[in-house]
XYZ file of C-alpha atoms in Angstrom:
576
model
C 60.482 136.783 -37.999
C 62.369 140.069 -37.967
C 66.007 139.067 -37.574
C 66.998 142.694 -37.047
C 64.517 143.553 -34.310
C 67.072 143.336 -31.510
C 69.089 146.148 -33.080
C 66.346 148.537 -31.962
C 65.593 148.559 -28.258
C 61.810 148.400 -27.701
C 60.585 151.190 -25.475
C 58.953 148.637 -23.190
C 62.363 147.265 -22.198
C 63.454 150.604 -20.814
C 62.746 151.430 -17.215
C 60.448 154.412 -16.805
C 63.154 156.745 -15.421
C 65.477 155.765 -18.258
C 62.808 156.324 -20.904
C 62.050 159.695 -19.375
C 65.709 160.627 -19.406
C 65.873 159.783 -23.090
C 62.878 161.964 -23.825
C 64.103 164.836 -21.647
C 67.904 164.749 -21.247
C 69.092 166.017 -17.920
C 71.156 169.170 -17.595
C 74.750 168.279 -18.300
C 73.811 165.178 -20.286
C 76.174 166.305 -23.035
C 79.104 166.064 -20.661
C 81.536 163.240 -21.484
C 80.820 160.061 -19.526
C 83.106 158.899 -16.791
C 85.472 156.023 -17.453
C 83.655 153.900 -14.885
C 80.441 153.476 -16.847
C 79.652 149.773 -17.085
C 75.969 149.504 -17.961
C 74.408 151.557 -20.718
C 71.055 153.174 -20.011
C 69.836 151.362 -23.139
C 70.646 147.882 -21.796
C 68.086 145.271 -20.815
C 65.963 145.846 -17.748
C 64.293 142.449 -18.035
C 64.593 139.211 -19.965
C 61.968 137.687 -22.274
C 59.974 134.801 -20.899
C 58.534 133.371 -24.120
C 60.557 130.645 -25.853
C 63.120 132.008 -28.295
C 63.556 128.698 -30.081
C 61.785 125.369 -29.993
C 64.754 123.542 -31.517
C 66.735 121.081 -29.451
C 70.099 119.366 -29.846
C 69.085 117.069 -32.687
C 71.789 117.208 -35.377
C 71.420 120.077 -37.810
C 70.383 118.864 -41.273
C 69.615 122.125 -43.073
C 71.644 123.941 -45.736
C 75.401 124.017 -45.281
C 76.721 127.058 -47.106
C 78.797 130.173 -46.438
C 76.280 131.649 -43.971
C 76.185 128.549 -41.769
C 79.951 128.032 -41.900
C 80.514 131.695 -41.016
C 78.097 131.471 -38.063
C 79.895 128.428 -36.655
C 83.369 129.901 -37.049
C 82.387 133.328 -35.692
C 81.409 131.674 -32.435
C 84.361 129.260 -32.315
C 87.221 131.505 -33.462
C 88.277 135.078 -32.869
C 87.294 136.573 -36.228
C 87.317 133.874 -38.928
C 88.995 134.923 -42.144
C 87.358 134.715 -45.558
C 89.661 131.811 -46.443
C 88.732 129.918 -43.270
C 85.018 130.395 -43.907
C 85.266 129.325 -47.550
C 87.253 126.241 -46.562
C 84.662 125.305 -43.955
C 81.809 125.849 -46.410
C 83.494 123.457 -48.853
C 83.593 120.706 -46.220
C 80.863 118.924 -44.290
C 79.736 120.079 -40.854
C 81.210 116.888 -39.391
C 84.573 117.567 -41.012
C 84.596 121.134 -39.709
C 83.704 119.988 -36.199
C 86.504 117.415 -36.341
C 88.969 120.219 -37.076
C 87.524 122.493 -34.411
C 87.795 119.769 -31.780
C 91.408 118.906 -32.627
C 93.823 120.196 -30.015
C 96.850 121.862 -31.631
C 100.374 121.403 -30.320
C 101.203 123.472 -27.254
C 102.798 126.774 -28.244
C 106.320 127.721 -27.254
C 106.420 129.787 -24.032
C 106.550 133.591 -23.920
C 109.867 135.314 -24.445
C 111.683 138.208 -22.855
C 111.652 141.292 -25.080
C 112.539 143.844 -22.417
C 115.975 145.232 -21.604
C 114.698 145.685 -18.048
C 114.459 141.928 -17.425
C 118.114 140.924 -17.152
C 117.297 137.404 -15.897
C 117.572 136.001 -19.422
C 118.757 137.407 -22.748
C 116.135 138.977 -24.959
C 114.522 136.319 -27.145
C 114.697 133.621 -24.453
C 111.951 132.546 -22.070
C 111.725 133.610 -18.455
C 109.035 131.127 -17.350
C 111.347 128.959 -15.217
C 113.583 131.724 -13.866
C 113.493 132.611 -10.144
C 110.932 135.192 -9.097
C 112.197 138.759 -8.929
C 109.834 141.631 -8.213
C 111.983 143.950 -10.321
C 111.252 141.845 -13.406
C 107.597 141.147 -12.680
C 106.248 144.048 -14.755
C 107.998 143.174 -18.036
C 107.330 139.461 -17.537
C 103.632 140.041 -17.018
C 103.514 142.258 -20.105
C 105.335 139.535 -22.029
C 102.794 136.930 -20.876
C 99.792 139.049 -21.835
C 101.334 139.914 -25.204
C 102.173 136.267 -25.897
C 98.603 135.261 -25.052
C 97.287 137.892 -27.461
C 99.617 136.457 -30.081
C 98.001 133.044 -29.632
C 94.591 134.548 -30.379
C 95.851 136.290 -33.510
C 97.616 133.186 -34.792
C 95.018 130.603 -33.801
C 94.391 127.482 -35.857
C 90.908 126.468 -36.959
C 90.428 124.961 -33.527
C 88.253 125.669 -30.520
C 91.350 125.553 -28.345
C 91.863 129.311 -27.938
C 88.171 130.144 -27.507
C 87.877 127.417 -24.864
C 91.094 128.489 -23.140
C 89.533 131.913 -22.680
C 86.291 130.266 -21.566
C 88.122 128.432 -18.790
C 89.985 131.620 -17.888
C 86.604 133.302 -17.412
C 85.402 130.254 -15.450
C 88.377 129.315 -13.225
C 89.313 132.943 -12.749
C 92.642 134.209 -11.519
C 93.946 137.751 -11.914
C 97.545 138.159 -12.999
C 97.788 141.445 -11.145
C 96.706 139.794 -7.899
C 98.911 136.692 -7.957
C 101.980 138.851 -8.757
C 104.044 136.098 -10.346
C 103.988 135.865 -14.127
C 105.533 132.387 -13.930
C 102.450 131.215 -12.022
C 100.324 132.928 -14.640
C 102.051 131.080 -17.467
C 101.644 127.763 -15.637
C 97.932 128.542 -15.264
C 97.568 129.493 -18.955
C 99.341 126.324 -20.049
C 97.074 124.244 -17.802
C 93.895 125.767 -19.252
C 95.144 125.316 -22.808
C 96.186 121.706 -22.131
C 92.698 120.764 -20.923
C 90.687 123.243 -22.989
C 88.950 120.481 -24.964
C 89.468 117.744 -22.416
C 88.037 116.526 -19.139
C 86.419 119.150 -16.905
C 86.743 117.086 -13.756
C 90.465 116.577 -14.285
C 90.909 120.272 -15.044
C 89.069 121.119 -11.810
C 91.364 118.845 -9.846
C 94.508 120.361 -11.330
C 93.321 123.959 -11.025
C 92.491 123.370 -7.364
C 96.142 122.766 -6.472
C 97.687 124.995 -9.149
C 100.002 127.605 -7.589
C 98.158 130.503 -9.238
C 94.804 129.453 -7.788
C 96.282 128.611 -4.375
C 97.622 132.137 -4.199
C 94.645 133.920 -5.799
C 91.993 132.465 -3.470
C 94.245 132.096 -0.417
C 94.363 128.325 -0.349
C 98.060 128.598 0.502
C 97.090 130.259 3.782
C 94.653 127.553 4.862
C 95.649 125.538 7.932
C 94.136 122.763 10.020
C 93.014 125.152 12.744
C 92.120 128.053 10.439
C 90.644 126.730 7.193
C 90.326 129.494 4.587
C 86.889 129.342 2.976
C 87.578 131.397 -0.167
C 88.342 128.609 -2.624
C 85.815 126.191 -1.144
C 83.079 128.781 -1.567
C 84.015 129.685 -5.145
C 84.494 126.025 -6.052
C 80.854 125.421 -5.163
C 79.263 128.710 -6.184
C 81.149 129.643 -9.365
C 83.174 126.693 -10.605
C 80.930 123.627 -10.284
C 77.474 123.139 -8.808
C 76.214 126.732 -8.539
C 73.902 128.154 -5.922
C 70.369 127.284 -6.866
C 67.523 129.095 -5.072
C 68.171 130.664 -1.660
C 66.593 128.594 1.127
C 68.041 130.378 4.160
C 70.783 132.755 5.257
C 73.847 131.611 3.307
C 72.136 128.381 2.325
C 71.073 127.367 -1.184
C 69.457 124.303 -2.679
C 72.772 123.148 -4.175
C 74.989 123.766 -1.150
C 74.855 125.236 2.337
C 77.215 127.285 4.462
C 78.112 124.078 6.288
C 79.228 122.587 2.960
C 81.529 125.566 2.370
C 83.062 125.021 5.804
C 83.475 121.288 5.194
C 85.062 121.905 1.785
C 87.474 124.407 3.330
C 88.644 121.762 5.808
C 89.141 119.247 2.995
C 91.338 121.712 1.136
C 93.690 122.531 4.014
C 97.369 121.668 3.772
C 98.131 122.943 0.269
C 100.770 125.600 -0.399
C 102.580 127.001 -3.432
C 106.274 126.506 -4.095
C 107.947 129.458 -5.806
C 110.946 127.338 -6.829
C 109.144 124.410 -8.477
C 106.177 126.595 -9.542
C 103.766 123.965 -8.240
C 101.331 123.276 -5.453
C 102.471 120.950 -2.704
C 100.906 119.263 0.333
C 101.987 119.675 3.950
C 100.420 117.052 6.223
C 100.901 119.105 9.388
C 98.661 121.862 7.982
C 95.841 119.506 6.968
C 92.619 119.138 8.941
C 92.321 115.403 9.636
C 88.768 115.372 11.009
C 85.897 113.705 9.163
C 84.114 116.333 7.066
C 80.317 116.271 7.197
C 78.296 117.597 4.231
C 74.626 118.552 4.155
C 71.588 116.992 2.563
C 72.464 118.849 -0.637
C 75.282 116.280 -0.905
C 73.275 113.353 0.463
C 74.809 113.899 3.922
C 78.092 112.479 2.640
C 81.247 112.435 4.733
C 84.881 112.593 3.709
C 87.404 111.063 6.070
C 91.078 111.982 6.207
C 92.694 111.057 2.881
C 95.745 113.284 3.091
C 96.911 114.691 -0.206
C 94.163 112.822 -2.099
C 91.307 114.284 -0.081
C 90.642 117.192 -2.443
C 89.964 114.690 -5.225
C 87.286 113.043 -3.079
C 85.645 116.448 -2.638
C 85.652 117.086 -6.384
C 84.293 113.590 -7.047
C 81.452 114.317 -4.598
C 80.655 117.611 -6.329
C 80.747 116.100 -9.821
C 78.372 113.355 -8.695
C 75.656 116.006 -8.305
C 73.262 116.392 -11.255
C 73.256 120.160 -10.921
C 76.996 120.365 -11.614
C 76.603 119.214 -15.224
C 73.659 121.580 -15.756
C 75.559 124.523 -14.311
C 78.526 123.899 -16.600
C 76.318 123.452 -19.671
C 74.547 126.761 -18.983
C 77.904 128.523 -18.929
C 78.918 126.900 -22.211
C 75.581 127.882 -23.721
C 75.969 131.541 -22.747
C 79.513 131.541 -24.107
C 78.644 130.073 -27.515
C 74.940 130.649 -28.200
C 73.022 133.328 -26.265
C 72.432 134.558 -22.745
C 68.685 133.858 -22.455
C 67.968 130.374 -21.131
C 64.196 130.095 -20.989
C 62.242 127.057 -19.803
C 62.148 125.535 -23.292
C 65.885 125.935 -23.791
C 66.519 124.478 -20.344
C 64.435 121.403 -21.172
C 65.434 120.914 -24.811
C 69.101 121.966 -24.733
C 70.625 122.285 -21.256
C 69.240 119.107 -19.713
C 70.132 116.772 -22.614
C 73.582 118.342 -22.846
C 74.053 117.797 -19.113
C 73.108 114.126 -19.492
C 75.586 113.842 -22.361
C 78.302 115.455 -20.246
C 77.740 112.978 -17.413
C 77.573 110.032 -19.828
C 80.973 111.076 -21.187
C 82.500 111.338 -17.728
C 82.727 115.143 -18.023
C 84.730 115.170 -21.246
C 83.686 118.452 -22.832
C 84.322 117.667 -26.520
C 81.184 115.523 -27.062
C 79.050 118.284 -25.529
C 80.616 120.948 -27.722
C 80.084 118.780 -30.790
C 76.433 118.211 -29.926
C 75.733 121.874 -29.133
C 77.591 123.393 -32.071
C 76.170 120.862 -34.541
C 72.598 121.157 -33.320
C 69.380 122.443 -34.835
C 69.244 124.873 -31.936
C 72.637 126.403 -32.676
C 71.744 126.979 -36.332
C 68.250 128.284 -35.611
C 67.977 131.696 -37.287
C 67.165 133.344 -33.957
C 70.607 132.333 -32.650
C 72.573 133.692 -35.601
C 74.024 137.179 -35.332
C 72.547 137.810 -31.872
C 75.740 137.991 -29.799
C 77.479 141.307 -29.138
C 81.195 140.811 -29.695
C 83.413 140.952 -26.654
C 86.311 143.415 -26.861
C 88.646 140.527 -27.669
C 86.331 139.245 -30.392
C 85.955 142.765 -31.764
C 89.646 143.670 -31.721
C 91.229 140.375 -32.747
C 88.433 139.784 -35.257
C 89.111 143.124 -36.937
C 92.799 142.294 -37.269
C 92.219 138.793 -38.621
C 89.255 139.373 -40.920
C 90.775 142.463 -42.513
C 94.129 140.722 -42.987
C 96.269 143.091 -40.937
C 99.946 142.136 -41.053
C 101.884 142.085 -37.774
C 105.666 142.111 -37.280
C 107.362 138.761 -37.793
C 109.101 136.746 -35.091
C 112.394 137.955 -36.502
C 111.607 141.299 -34.849
C 110.424 140.194 -31.422
C 110.420 143.648 -29.869
C 108.086 144.974 -32.538
C 105.961 141.810 -32.529
C 105.412 141.732 -28.765
C 104.987 145.502 -28.770
C 102.032 145.276 -31.160
C 100.485 142.439 -29.195
C 100.911 144.521 -26.045
C 99.222 147.451 -27.790
C 96.184 145.321 -28.630
C 95.927 144.364 -24.969
C 95.835 148.036 -24.059
C 93.007 148.604 -26.552
C 90.854 145.776 -25.167
C 91.594 146.977 -21.644
C 89.956 150.358 -22.323
C 87.051 148.439 -23.865
C 86.676 146.726 -20.440
C 88.163 143.293 -21.171
C 91.763 142.807 -20.112
C 93.323 139.469 -20.995
C 94.575 137.856 -17.794
C 92.592 140.087 -15.451
C 88.817 139.621 -15.312
C 87.339 142.167 -12.897
C 86.732 139.637 -10.128
C 86.448 135.928 -9.354
C 83.064 135.723 -11.106
C 84.608 136.640 -14.453
C 83.473 139.275 -16.919
C 79.930 140.392 -16.008
C 78.752 140.137 -19.639
C 78.531 136.353 -19.130
C 76.630 136.345 -15.848
C 75.129 139.741 -14.961
C 71.392 139.503 -15.522
C 69.496 140.990 -17.274
C 72.137 142.920 -19.250
C 74.650 140.185 -20.144
C 76.406 140.952 -23.492
C 74.827 144.389 -23.641
C 77.328 145.423 -20.987
C 80.044 145.371 -23.648
C 78.527 148.474 -25.248
C 78.258 151.678 -23.258
C 79.184 155.344 -23.480
C 82.797 154.522 -22.628
C 83.446 151.453 -24.758
C 81.621 152.301 -27.978
C 83.794 155.364 -28.726
C 86.863 153.263 -27.929
C 85.802 150.686 -30.506
C 85.186 153.350 -33.122
C 88.529 155.007 -32.389
C 90.300 151.695 -32.888
C 88.742 150.901 -36.258
C 89.180 154.514 -37.398
C 92.881 154.259 -36.535
C 93.338 150.936 -38.305
C 91.619 152.162 -41.488
C 93.509 155.459 -41.517
C 96.400 156.214 -43.847
C 98.947 156.102 -41.023
C 97.618 153.242 -38.914
C 99.490 152.590 -35.665
C 103.277 152.696 -35.335
C 105.387 151.334 -32.493
C 109.025 150.228 -32.256
C 109.509 151.173 -35.889
C 106.732 148.820 -37.069
C 103.342 149.745 -38.439
C 99.970 147.982 -38.505
C 96.924 149.041 -40.480
C 94.282 147.678 -42.810
C 95.786 147.497 -46.289
C 92.580 148.041 -48.245
C 94.086 147.340 -51.642
C 95.667 144.046 -50.576
C 92.338 143.095 -49.010
C 90.448 143.670 -52.271
C 93.184 142.025 -54.347
C 92.574 138.840 -52.337
C 89.021 138.684 -53.729
C 88.064 137.150 -57.090
C 88.908 139.649 -59.866
C 85.300 139.951 -61.060
C 84.158 140.668 -57.493
C 86.831 143.298 -56.913
C 85.916 145.133 -60.134
C 82.175 145.319 -59.470
C 81.182 147.775 -56.678
C 78.033 145.918 -55.711
C 79.683 142.491 -55.695
C 82.558 143.972 -53.718
C 80.258 145.426 -51.090
C 78.261 142.192 -50.886
C 81.429 140.125 -50.440
C 82.741 142.343 -47.648
C 79.317 142.459 -46.014
C 78.979 138.684 -45.768
C 82.436 138.531 -44.214
C 81.970 141.341 -41.699
C 78.287 141.069 -40.778
C 76.469 138.036 -39.346
C 73.063 139.225 -40.599
C 72.061 140.532 -43.996
C 72.047 144.255 -44.622
C 68.927 145.956 -45.891
C 68.600 147.262 -49.438
C 68.818 150.811 -48.084
C 72.053 150.012 -46.257
C 73.592 148.491 -49.375
C 72.597 151.563 -51.383
C 74.134 153.775 -48.691
C 77.390 151.822 -48.841
C 77.428 152.106 -52.608
C 77.045 155.870 -52.245
C 79.877 155.864 -49.720
C 82.177 154.086 -52.156
C 81.004 156.127 -55.143
C 79.574 159.428 -53.863
C 77.413 160.750 -56.671
C 79.113 158.531 -59.254
C 77.753 155.712 -61.448
C 78.776 152.115 -60.735
C 81.023 151.858 -63.777
C 83.268 154.547 -62.325
C 84.600 152.062 -59.768
C 85.241 149.446 -62.445
C 87.148 151.962 -64.539
C 89.236 153.255 -61.639
C 90.018 149.770 -60.349
C 91.086 148.558 -63.771
C 93.209 151.659 -64.222
C 94.924 150.917 -60.929
C 95.558 147.287 -61.910
C 97.084 148.478 -65.176
C 99.494 150.798 -63.347
C 99.728 149.777 -59.646
C 102.772 151.982 -59.045
C 100.953 155.100 -60.227
C 100.419 157.117 -57.037
C 97.401 159.020 -58.367
C 95.546 155.894 -59.421
C 96.403 154.077 -56.209
C 95.218 156.997 -54.079
C 91.940 157.186 -56.001
C 90.935 153.615 -55.144
C 92.494 153.622 -51.656
C 90.517 156.685 -50.593
C 87.243 155.169 -51.729
C 87.947 151.809 -50.091
C 88.953 153.407 -46.791
C 85.736 155.400 -46.748
C 83.715 152.264 -47.468
C 85.353 150.123 -44.785
C 85.300 152.890 -42.199
C 81.546 153.192 -42.742
C 81.013 149.431 -42.619
C 82.908 149.110 -39.350
C 80.785 151.922 -37.932
C 77.518 150.054 -38.475
C 75.788 148.421 -35.520
C 75.911 145.058 -37.303
C 79.712 145.083 -37.132
C 79.503 144.620 -33.362
C 77.523 141.404 -33.715
C 78.592 137.796 -34.007
């Protein structure tokens, strides 16, 4: 099997007009692309139908070494460090999964770092202060920056990756709800239940103030039920559509079910003082709600403020709900293609496991991420990194040092800067593009390939070029960059002194698939242009003997920057 085949797009996957355009570029094709490009002309135009893997969810029993540990952590963390991978490789898969499925303590809330927000002194939290539109901008920036800080400082736990998963699943947009306090409450809720019970999370999200405002549940009354949340609850959050069987009707729910769900959900509003959802009986539709055959013609009578729980119980009693959720988890952690074999051998048994565990997600994650299927070679190194994976992973894997908490303005400023860089790469933390989430996880047939286009690829290259440059990025008097010498000093001395061992060590950290012999030779030539291997050993040892000598330091720094800049420019660097 050619593990590198997907790096080259077969001509047969290109639509005829696209292939023709590649062969004969149109006039003006050299013009810079617009900032609205979403789908590259090289992206999928169809999905494969043959089975990618025959492996199921039986426990993985193959080799457990650096490569397997790195694969697991790349998918579960935002850029695992060399130390984290080596620690995992020294443990058993079960021990690593135990750590990944341990929920860390809840982080302290975001802090005010802006002189504009006079509601609290700088360095104190604003999350329980009264709403004030004047302060909304700096508070929202503080929340986004704080969230980025959680990704950078994550433990060896699935908590942050799953918090983002639920954010992409139970979508709200911070810009739309226009209350950063609601946004923090929502973030805390997702993090609290990230590795917990999906049904309970669904119940709590349903009446969370951020969701009530985002999907207009706070406007829903007995005589005018708002259908927005009821529709998205069925279509995007739980049971999914299934095949279309009529205008507005699907196998898993009908338009009548949306209307019935909307009536169930009437009566809930958001309280800007308590930052909570609350129930008003006079606004609740007290009629008996009739559901279709998709829900076994069930009815829900008036249950007041507990009625929404009956609706969620009805939805979670449907077999398709567990399957829908497991498909989303699969596309988040494994790959976007779910062929008939994967459906039968992975999705369906995972769905049964989810139901058997009363919708607790941890047993499903353990089974999936410890399975033969997950460690099948075809599923290693096949995911295109999201902008968050790419950006945070670069910072963590290359040991970039950020300002300490003792300088909050500089610390939050750098976190805010990283948010701006992922935003131009088309993934903005806190603001998916719409209620369906980021298209890379649902838009068929392109999926992850949407992350790479004529707009985002240059942005990625500009970011890594900046980080590897001599100056790096400076803001609020602080500076971040890749310190290439400190990075190499963290390696075993014999590895650091040997150019080929050095390149191999960096390659296994940065790339999820092995480089070819030609690529390794090219990287050697990049480090030592026209020079023999021993030249690196001599120069490195000379630097170690006199680390304060500017000439010797510059000699090795220049070579290492050139090497890492080239490595981060390879296609493999965009894979996980």
